[in-house]
Coordinates of C-alpha atoms and ligand atoms in Angstrom, one line a residue:
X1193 CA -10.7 -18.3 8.2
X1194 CA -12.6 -15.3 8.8
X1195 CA -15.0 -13.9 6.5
X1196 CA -17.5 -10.7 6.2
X1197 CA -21.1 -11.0 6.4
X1198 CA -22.6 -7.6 4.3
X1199 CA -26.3 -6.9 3.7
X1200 CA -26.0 -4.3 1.1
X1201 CA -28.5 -1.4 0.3
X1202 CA -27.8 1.6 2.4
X1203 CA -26.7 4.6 1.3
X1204 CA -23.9 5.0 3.5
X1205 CA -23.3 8.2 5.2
X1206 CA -21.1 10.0 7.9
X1207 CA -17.4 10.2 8.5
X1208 CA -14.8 8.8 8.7
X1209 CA -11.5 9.3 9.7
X1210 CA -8.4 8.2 7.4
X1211 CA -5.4 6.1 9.4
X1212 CA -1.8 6.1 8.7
X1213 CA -0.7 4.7 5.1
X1214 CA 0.0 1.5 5.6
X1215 CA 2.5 1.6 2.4
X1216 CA 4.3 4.2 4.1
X1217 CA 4.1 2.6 7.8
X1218 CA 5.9 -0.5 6.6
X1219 CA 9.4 1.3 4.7
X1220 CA 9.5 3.4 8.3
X1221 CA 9.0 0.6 10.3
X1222 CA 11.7 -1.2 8.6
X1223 CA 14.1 2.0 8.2
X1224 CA 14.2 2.3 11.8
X1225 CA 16.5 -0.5 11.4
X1226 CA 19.4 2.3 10.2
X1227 CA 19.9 3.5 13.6
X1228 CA 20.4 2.8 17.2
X1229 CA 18.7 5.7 18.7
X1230 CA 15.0 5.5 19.9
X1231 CA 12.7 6.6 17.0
X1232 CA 8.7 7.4 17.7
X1233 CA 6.4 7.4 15.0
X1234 CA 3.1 8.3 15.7
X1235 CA -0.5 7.7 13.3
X1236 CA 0.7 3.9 12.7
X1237 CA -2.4 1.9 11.5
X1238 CA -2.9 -1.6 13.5
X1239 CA -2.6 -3.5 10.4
X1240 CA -1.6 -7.5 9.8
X1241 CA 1.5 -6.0 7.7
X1242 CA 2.1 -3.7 10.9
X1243 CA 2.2 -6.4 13.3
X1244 CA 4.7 -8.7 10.4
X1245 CA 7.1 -5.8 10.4
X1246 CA 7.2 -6.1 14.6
X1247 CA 7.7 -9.0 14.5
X1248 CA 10.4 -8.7 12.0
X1249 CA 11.8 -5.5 13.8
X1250 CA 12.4 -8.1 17.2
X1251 CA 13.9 -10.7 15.6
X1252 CA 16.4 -8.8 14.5
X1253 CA 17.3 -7.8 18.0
X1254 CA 15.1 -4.3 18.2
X1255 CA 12.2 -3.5 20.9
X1256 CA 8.8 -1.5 20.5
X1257 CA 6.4 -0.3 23.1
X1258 CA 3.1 1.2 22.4
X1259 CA 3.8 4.5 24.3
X1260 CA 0.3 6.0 22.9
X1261 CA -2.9 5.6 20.5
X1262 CA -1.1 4.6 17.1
X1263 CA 2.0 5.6 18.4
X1264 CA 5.3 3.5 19.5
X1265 CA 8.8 3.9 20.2
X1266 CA 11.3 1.4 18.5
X1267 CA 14.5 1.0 20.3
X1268 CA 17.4 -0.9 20.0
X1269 CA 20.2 -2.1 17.8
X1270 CA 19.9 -4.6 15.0
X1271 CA 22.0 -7.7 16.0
X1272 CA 20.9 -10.3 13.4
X1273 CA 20.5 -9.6 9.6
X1274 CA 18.3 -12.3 8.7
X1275 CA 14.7 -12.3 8.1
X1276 CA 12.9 -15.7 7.7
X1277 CA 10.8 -17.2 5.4
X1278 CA 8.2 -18.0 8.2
X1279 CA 7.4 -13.9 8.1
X1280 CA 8.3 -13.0 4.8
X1281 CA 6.1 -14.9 3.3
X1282 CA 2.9 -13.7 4.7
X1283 CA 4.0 -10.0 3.5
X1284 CA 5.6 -9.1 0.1
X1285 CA 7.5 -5.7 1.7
X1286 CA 9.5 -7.6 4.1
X1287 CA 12.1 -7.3 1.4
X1288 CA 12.2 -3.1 2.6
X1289 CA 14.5 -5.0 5.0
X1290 CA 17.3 -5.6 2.6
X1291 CA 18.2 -1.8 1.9
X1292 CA 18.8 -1.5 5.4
X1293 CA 20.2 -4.3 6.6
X1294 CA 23.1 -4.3 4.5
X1295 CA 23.9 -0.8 4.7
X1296 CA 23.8 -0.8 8.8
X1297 CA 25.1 -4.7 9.4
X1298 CA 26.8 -4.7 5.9
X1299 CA 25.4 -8.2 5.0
X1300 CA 21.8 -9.8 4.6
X1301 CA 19.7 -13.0 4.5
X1302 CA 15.9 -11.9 3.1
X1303 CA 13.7 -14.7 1.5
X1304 CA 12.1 -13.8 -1.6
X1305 CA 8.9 -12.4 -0.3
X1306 CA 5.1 -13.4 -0.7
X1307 CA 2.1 -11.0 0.0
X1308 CA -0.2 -10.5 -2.9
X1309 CA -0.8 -13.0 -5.6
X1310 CA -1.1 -10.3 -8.0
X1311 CA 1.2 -10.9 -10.5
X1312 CA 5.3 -12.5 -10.6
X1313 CA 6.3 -9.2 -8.5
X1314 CA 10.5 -9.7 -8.6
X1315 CA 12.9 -7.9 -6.9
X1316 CA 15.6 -7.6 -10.0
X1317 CA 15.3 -3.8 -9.6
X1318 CA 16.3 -4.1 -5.7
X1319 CA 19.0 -6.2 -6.5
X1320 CA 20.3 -4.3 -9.4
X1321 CA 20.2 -0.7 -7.3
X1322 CA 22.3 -2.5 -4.5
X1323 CA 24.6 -3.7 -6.9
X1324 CA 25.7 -0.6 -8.3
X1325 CA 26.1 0.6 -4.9
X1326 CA 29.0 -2.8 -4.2
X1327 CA 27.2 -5.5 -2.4
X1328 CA 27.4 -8.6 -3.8
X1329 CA 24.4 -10.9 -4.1
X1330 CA 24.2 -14.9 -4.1
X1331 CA 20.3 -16.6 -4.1
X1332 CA 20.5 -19.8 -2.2
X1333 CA 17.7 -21.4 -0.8
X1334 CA 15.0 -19.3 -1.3
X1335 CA 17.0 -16.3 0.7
X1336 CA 18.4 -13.3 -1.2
X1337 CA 21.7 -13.1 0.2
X1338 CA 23.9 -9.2 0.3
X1339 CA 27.4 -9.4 0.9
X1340 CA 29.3 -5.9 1.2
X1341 CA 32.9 -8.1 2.6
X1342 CA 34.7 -7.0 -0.6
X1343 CA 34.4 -3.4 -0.4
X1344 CA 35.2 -2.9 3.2
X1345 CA 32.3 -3.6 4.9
X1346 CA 30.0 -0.2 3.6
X1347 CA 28.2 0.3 0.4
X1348 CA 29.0 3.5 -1.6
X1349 CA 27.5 5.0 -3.7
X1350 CA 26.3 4.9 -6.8
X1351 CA 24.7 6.1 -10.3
X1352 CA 21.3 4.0 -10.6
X1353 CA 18.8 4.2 -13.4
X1354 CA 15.6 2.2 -12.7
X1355 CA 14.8 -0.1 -15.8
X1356 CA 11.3 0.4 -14.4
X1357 CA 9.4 2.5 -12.0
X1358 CA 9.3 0.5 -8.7
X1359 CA 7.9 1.7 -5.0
X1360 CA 9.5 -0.1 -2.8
X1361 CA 12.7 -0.6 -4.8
X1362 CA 13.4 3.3 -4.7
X1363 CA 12.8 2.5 -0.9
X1364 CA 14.9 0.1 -0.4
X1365 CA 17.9 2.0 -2.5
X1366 CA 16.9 5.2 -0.5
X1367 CA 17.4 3.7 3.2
X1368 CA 20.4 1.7 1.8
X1369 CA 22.0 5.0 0.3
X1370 CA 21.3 7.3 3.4
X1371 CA 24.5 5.3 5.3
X1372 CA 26.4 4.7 2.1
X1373 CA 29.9 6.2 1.6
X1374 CA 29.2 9.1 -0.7
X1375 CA 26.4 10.1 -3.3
X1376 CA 23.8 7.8 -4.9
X1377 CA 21.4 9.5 -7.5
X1378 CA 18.4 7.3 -8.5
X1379 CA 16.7 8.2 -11.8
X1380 CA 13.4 7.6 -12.8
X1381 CA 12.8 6.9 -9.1
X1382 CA 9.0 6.3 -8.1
X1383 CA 7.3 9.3 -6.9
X1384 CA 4.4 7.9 -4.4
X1385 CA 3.5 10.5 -1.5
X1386 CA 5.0 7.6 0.6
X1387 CA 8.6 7.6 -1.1
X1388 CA 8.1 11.4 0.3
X1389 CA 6.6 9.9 3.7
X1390 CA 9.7 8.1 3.9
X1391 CA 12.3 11.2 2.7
X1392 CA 11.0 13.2 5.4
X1393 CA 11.0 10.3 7.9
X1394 CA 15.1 10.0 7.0
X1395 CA 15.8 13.1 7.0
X1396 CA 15.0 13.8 10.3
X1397 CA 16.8 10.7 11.6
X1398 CA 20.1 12.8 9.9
X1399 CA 19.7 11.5 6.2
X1400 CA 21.1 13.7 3.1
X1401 CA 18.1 13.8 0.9
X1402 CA 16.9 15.8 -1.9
X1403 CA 14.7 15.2 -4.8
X1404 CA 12.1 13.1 -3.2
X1405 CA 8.8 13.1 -5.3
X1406 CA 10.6 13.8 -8.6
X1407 CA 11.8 10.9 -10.8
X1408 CA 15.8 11.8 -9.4
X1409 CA 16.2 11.1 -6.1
X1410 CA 20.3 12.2 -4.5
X1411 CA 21.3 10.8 -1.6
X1412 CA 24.3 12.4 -0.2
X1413 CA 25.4 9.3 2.6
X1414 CA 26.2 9.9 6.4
X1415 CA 28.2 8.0 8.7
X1416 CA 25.6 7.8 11.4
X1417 CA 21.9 8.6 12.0
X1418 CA 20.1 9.3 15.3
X1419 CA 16.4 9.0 16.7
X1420 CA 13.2 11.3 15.7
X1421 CA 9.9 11.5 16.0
X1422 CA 7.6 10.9 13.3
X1423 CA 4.2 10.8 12.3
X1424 CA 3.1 8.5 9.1
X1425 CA 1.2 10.3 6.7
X1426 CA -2.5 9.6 5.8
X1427 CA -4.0 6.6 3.6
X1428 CA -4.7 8.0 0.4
X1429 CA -6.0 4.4 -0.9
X1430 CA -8.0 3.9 2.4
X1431 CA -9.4 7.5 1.7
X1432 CA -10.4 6.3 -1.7
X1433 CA -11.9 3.2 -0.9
X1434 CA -14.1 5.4 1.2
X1435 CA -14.6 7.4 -0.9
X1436 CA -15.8 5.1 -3.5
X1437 CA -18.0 3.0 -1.4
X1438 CA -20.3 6.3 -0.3
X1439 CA -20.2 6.8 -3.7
X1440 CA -21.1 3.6 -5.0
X1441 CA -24.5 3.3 -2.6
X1442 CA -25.6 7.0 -3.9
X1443 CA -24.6 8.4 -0.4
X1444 CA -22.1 11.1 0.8
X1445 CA -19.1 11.1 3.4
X1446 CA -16.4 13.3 5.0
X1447 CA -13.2 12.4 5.1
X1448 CA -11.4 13.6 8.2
X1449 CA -7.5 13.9 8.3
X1450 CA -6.6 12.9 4.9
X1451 CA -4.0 14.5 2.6
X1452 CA -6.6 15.9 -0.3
X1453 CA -3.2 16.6 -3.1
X1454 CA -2.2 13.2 -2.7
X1455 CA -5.6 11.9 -4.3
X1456 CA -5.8 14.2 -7.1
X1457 CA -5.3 12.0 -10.2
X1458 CA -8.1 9.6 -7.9
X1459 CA -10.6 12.6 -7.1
X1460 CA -10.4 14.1 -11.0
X1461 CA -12.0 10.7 -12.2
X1462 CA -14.4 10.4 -8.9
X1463 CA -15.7 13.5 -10.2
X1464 CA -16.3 12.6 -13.7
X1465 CA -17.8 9.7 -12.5
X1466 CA -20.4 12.8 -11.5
X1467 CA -19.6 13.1 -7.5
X1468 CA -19.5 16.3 -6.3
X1469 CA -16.1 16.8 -4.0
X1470 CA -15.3 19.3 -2.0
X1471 CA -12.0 19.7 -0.5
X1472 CA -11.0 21.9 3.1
X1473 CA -7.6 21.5 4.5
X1474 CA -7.7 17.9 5.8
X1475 CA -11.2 16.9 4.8
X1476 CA -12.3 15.4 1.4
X1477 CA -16.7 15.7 1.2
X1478 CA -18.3 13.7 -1.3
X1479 CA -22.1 13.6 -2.2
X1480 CA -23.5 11.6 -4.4
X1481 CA -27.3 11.4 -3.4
X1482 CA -29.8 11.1 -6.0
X1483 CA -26.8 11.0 -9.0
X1484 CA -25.9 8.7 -11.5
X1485 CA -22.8 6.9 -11.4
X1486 CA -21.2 8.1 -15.1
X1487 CA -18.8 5.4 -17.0
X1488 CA -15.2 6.6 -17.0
X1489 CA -12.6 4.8 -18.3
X1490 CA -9.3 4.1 -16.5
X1491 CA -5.8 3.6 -17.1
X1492 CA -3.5 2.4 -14.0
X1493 CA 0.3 4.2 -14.0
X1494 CA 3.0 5.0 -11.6
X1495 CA 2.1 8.6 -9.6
X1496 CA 1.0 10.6 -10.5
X1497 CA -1.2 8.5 -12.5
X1498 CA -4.1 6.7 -11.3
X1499 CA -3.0 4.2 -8.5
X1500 CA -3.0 0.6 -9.6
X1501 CA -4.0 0.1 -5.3
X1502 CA -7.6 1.6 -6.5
X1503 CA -8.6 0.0 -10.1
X1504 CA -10.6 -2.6 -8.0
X1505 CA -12.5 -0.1 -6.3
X1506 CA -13.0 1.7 -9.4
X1507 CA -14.2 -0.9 -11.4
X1508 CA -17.2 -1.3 -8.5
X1509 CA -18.3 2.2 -9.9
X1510 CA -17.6 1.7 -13.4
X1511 CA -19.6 -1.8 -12.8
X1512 CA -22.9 0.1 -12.1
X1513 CA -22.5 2.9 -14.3
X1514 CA -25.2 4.1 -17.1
X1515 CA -22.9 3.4 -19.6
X1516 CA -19.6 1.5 -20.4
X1517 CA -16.4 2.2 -19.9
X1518 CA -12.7 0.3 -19.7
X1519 CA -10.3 -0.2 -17.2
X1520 CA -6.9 -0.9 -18.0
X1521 CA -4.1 -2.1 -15.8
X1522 CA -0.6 -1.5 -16.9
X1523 CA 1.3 -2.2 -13.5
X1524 CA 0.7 -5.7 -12.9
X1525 CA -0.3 -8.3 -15.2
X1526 CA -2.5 -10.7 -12.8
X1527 CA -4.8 -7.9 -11.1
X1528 CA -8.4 -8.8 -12.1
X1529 CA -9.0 -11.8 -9.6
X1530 CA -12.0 -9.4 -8.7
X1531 CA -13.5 -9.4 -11.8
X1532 CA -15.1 -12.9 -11.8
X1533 CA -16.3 -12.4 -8.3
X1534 CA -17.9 -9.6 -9.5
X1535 CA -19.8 -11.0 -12.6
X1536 CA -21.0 -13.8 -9.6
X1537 CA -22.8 -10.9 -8.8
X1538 CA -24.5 -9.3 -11.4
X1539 CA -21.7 -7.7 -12.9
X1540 CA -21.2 -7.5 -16.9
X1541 CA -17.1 -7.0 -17.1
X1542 CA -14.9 -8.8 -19.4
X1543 CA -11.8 -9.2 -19.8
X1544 CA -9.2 -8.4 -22.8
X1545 CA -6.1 -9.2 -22.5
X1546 CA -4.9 -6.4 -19.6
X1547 CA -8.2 -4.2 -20.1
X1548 CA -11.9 -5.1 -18.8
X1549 CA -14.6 -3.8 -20.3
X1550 CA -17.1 -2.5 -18.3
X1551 CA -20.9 -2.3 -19.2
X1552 CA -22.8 -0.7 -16.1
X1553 CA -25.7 -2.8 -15.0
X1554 CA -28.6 -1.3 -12.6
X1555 CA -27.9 -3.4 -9.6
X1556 CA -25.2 -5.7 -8.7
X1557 CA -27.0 -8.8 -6.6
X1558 CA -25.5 -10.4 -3.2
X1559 CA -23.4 -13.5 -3.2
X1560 CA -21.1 -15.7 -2.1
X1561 CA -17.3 -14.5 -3.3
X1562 CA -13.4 -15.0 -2.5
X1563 CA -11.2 -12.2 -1.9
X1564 CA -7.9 -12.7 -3.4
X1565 CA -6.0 -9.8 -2.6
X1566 CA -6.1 -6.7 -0.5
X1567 CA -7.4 -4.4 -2.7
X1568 CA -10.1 -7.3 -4.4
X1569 CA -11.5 -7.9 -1.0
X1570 CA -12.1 -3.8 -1.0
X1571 CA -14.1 -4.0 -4.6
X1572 CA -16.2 -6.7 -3.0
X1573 CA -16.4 -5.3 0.2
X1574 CA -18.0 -2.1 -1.5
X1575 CA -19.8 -4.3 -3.9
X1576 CA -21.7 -6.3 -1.3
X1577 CA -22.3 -3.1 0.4
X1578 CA -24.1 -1.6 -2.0
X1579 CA -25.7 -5.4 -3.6
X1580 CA -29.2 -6.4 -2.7
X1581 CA -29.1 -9.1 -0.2
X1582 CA -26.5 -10.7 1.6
X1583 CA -22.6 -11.0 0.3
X1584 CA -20.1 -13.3 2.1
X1585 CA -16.3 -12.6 1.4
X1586 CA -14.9 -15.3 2.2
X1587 CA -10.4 -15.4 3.2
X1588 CA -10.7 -11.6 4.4
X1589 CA -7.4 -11.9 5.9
X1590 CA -5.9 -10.2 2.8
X1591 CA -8.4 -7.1 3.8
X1592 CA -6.8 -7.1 7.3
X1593 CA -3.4 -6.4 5.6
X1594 CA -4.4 -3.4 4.6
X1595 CA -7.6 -1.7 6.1
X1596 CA -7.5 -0.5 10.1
X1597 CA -11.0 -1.2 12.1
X1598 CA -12.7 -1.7 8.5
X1599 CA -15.7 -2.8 10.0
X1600 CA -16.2 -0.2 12.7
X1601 CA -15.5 2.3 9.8
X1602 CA -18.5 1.0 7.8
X1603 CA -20.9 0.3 10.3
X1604 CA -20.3 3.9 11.6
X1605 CA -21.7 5.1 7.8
X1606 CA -24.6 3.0 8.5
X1607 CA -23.2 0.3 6.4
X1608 CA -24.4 -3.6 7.9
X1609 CA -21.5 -5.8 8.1
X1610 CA -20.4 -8.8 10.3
X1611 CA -17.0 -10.8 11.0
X1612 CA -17.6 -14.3 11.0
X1613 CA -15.0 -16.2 12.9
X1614 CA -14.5 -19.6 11.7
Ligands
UD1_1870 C1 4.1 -1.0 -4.1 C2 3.0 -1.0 -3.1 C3 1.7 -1.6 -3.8 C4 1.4 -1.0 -5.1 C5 2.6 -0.9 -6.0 C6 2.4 -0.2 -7.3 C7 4.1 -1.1 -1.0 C8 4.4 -1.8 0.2 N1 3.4 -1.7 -1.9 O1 4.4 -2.4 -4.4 O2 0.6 -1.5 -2.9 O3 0.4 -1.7 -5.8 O4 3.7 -0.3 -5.3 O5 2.0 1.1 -7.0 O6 4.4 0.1 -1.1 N2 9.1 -4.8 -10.7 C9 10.1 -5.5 -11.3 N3 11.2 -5.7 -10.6 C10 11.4 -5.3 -9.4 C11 10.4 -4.6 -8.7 C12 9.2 -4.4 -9.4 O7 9.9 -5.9 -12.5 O8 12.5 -5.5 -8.8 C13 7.8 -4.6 -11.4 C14 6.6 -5.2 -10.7 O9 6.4 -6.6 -11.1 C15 5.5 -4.3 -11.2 C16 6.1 -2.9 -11.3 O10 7.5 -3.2 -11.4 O11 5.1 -4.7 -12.5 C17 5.8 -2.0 -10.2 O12 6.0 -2.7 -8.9 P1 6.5 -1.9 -7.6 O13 6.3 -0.5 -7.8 O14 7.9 -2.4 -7.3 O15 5.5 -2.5 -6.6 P2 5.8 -2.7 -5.0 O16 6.8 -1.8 -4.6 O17 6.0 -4.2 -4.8

């Protein structure tokens, strides 16, 4: 297993220059599955989860070709509606593929996914939303199976309530309701910048959609939609975790093609943290020489709140702080596996209940530590960038989930880190 090698201590400093969300790449890779036509989407990060939703595309009977930098055209039809355990496993969002499976093959076979140990993560909400739009559901052997035989073969649609804000549960309803027979209306939909990614992205294959980025989503259904061209918008918890490491080793970075509104509940606390930020069309500018990190305390939510994808980024800063401060998750109950690798090094965080209190030491202090998730291995990527001495993160595959050409990206701020292949 691979892990990084980081001697901490620079200031890092420079730009860098923001990929395609990866939480926005994977419902469009997947909702290319709702049409025959060629689709090209352009600004696609080379990510693990990238390269799982290929995979998953070609097994069920489409084609890709890298027709560009970041850029490839999916073509094909969908001739099988399965997608196996072998793939699912390694990434939670494989289940984006139910939505459209069964609303362009009118049945599917999904295993209950992996990805993340952060917490029980069901997919009730999925089930529920699909439900209400006629398809019939049997779990048998691990797989999540759809059914839509009793109602003719198409889903229609329907009146769903969310019992609880879910991402890629309004995804999946959204894809499945764009070929549905009729009107769905989702209330107290999720209102991430990628549900909107993924709006535009349907709407320009022919999809009826209106409401994207409020809490009611209506999707008027179509019989049939075509290609389009694409481009996935920009990272805004890569940007962040940028972000956060100039700022946690006292330096100062640009980042180039980002989408600045999309951070704002992220960049209010970044400044009262005491960074100064500056924001110009695409580019985010952060300087935080010869400042102190201030303590600010956190609360995760649903956007636009702050983004449960950065509390373990956060919690670096808030870690080295002249002060204390809490963080407190409310989105998932198993999301501090970074906090004991971070007292290993020098940290003083505990934990209550689902809030960690924070009491900012001077210098955090290089070690040996496990990531656990994708967004732990960023804290203690960060963290052993700005430690003094050396820091090994150990099972860094989680980090290649998530993060494109993460160590070009810091060694090109000056940062010193290594991959060490096992
Ligand atoms: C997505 C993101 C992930 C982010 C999360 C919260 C993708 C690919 N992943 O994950 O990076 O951390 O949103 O912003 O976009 N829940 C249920 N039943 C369900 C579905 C969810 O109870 O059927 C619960 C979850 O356990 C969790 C909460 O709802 O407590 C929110 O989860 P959800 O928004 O669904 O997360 P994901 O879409 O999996």
């Amino acid at each position: 297993m691979d892990k990084f090698q980081i001697v901490g201590g620079k200031a890092l400093s420079g730009e860098v220059v923001i990929s395609g969300a990866k939480n926005a790449a994977l419902p469009i890779l997947l909702g290319t599955m709702l049409t025959s036509e060629d689709v090209v989407l352009s600004n696609v990060p080379q990510l693990r989860d990238v390269q799982t939703c290929f995979k998953l595309l070609t097994m069920m009977g489409k084609s890709y070709e890298c027709i560009g930098e970041n850029t490839y055209k999916i073509s094909g039809k969908v001739t099988s509606n399965v997608a196996p355990y072998d793939l699912v496993k390694t990434m939670r969002a494989s289940i984006l593929a139910l939505g459209p499976l069964t609303a362009f093959m009118g049945s599917a076979e999904v295993s209950l996914p992996g990805g993340c140990a952060i917490g029980a993560r069901p997919v009730d909400l999925h089930v529920k939303g699909l439900k209400e739009m006629g398809a019939e559901f049997v779990l048998e052997d691990g797989y999540i199976r759809s059914s839509t035989e009793s109602i003719g073969g198409r889903l229609h649609g329907g009146y769903i309530v969310m019992d609880k804000i879910s991402v890629t549960g309004t995804e999946n309803l959204m894809m499945a309701a764009a070929l549905a027979e009729g009107t769905t209306i989702i209330e107290n939909a999720a209102r991430e910048p990628e549900i909107v990614d993924l709006a535009v992205f349907l709407r320009s294959m022919g999809a009826n959609i209106v409401g994207d980025g409020s809490d009611k989503i209506t999707i008027v259904g179509v019989d049939k939609l075509h290609g389009c061209s694409h481009s996935i918008v920009a990272d805004r918890i890569e940007t962040g975790t940028y972000l956060i490491a100039a700022m946690a080793s006292h330096g100062q970075v640009v980042c180039r093609n980002a989408l600045p509104e999309t951070l704002d509940p992220v960049l209010a606390k970044l400044r009262k943290a005491n960074a100064t930020i500056e924001v110009d069309g695409t580019s985010i500018y952060l300087d935080m020489r010869d400042r102190e990190i201030l303590p600010v305390d956190i609360i995760t939510a649903p956007h636009p709140g702050f983004p449960t994808d950065m509390q373990a980024q956060f919690m670096v800063l808030n870690a080295l702080a002249s002060g204390s401060s809490t963080v407190t998750e409310t989105i998932f109950e198993n999301r501090f596996m970074h906090v004991p690798e971070l007292i290993r090094m020098g940290a003083h965080l505990s934990i209550q209940g689902n809030t960690v209190l924070c009491s900012g030491v001077e210098h955090l202090k290089g070690a040996q530590v496990m990531a656990t998730d994708l967004r732990a291995s960023a804290s203690l990527v960060i963290a052993g960038l700005v430690a003094e001495g050396t820091t090994v993160v150990d099972r860094i595959y989680h980090m290649d989930r998530g993060y494109e050409h993460i160590e070009r990206k810091i060694r090109s701020l000056g940062g010193t880190i290594e991959r060490i292949s096992a």
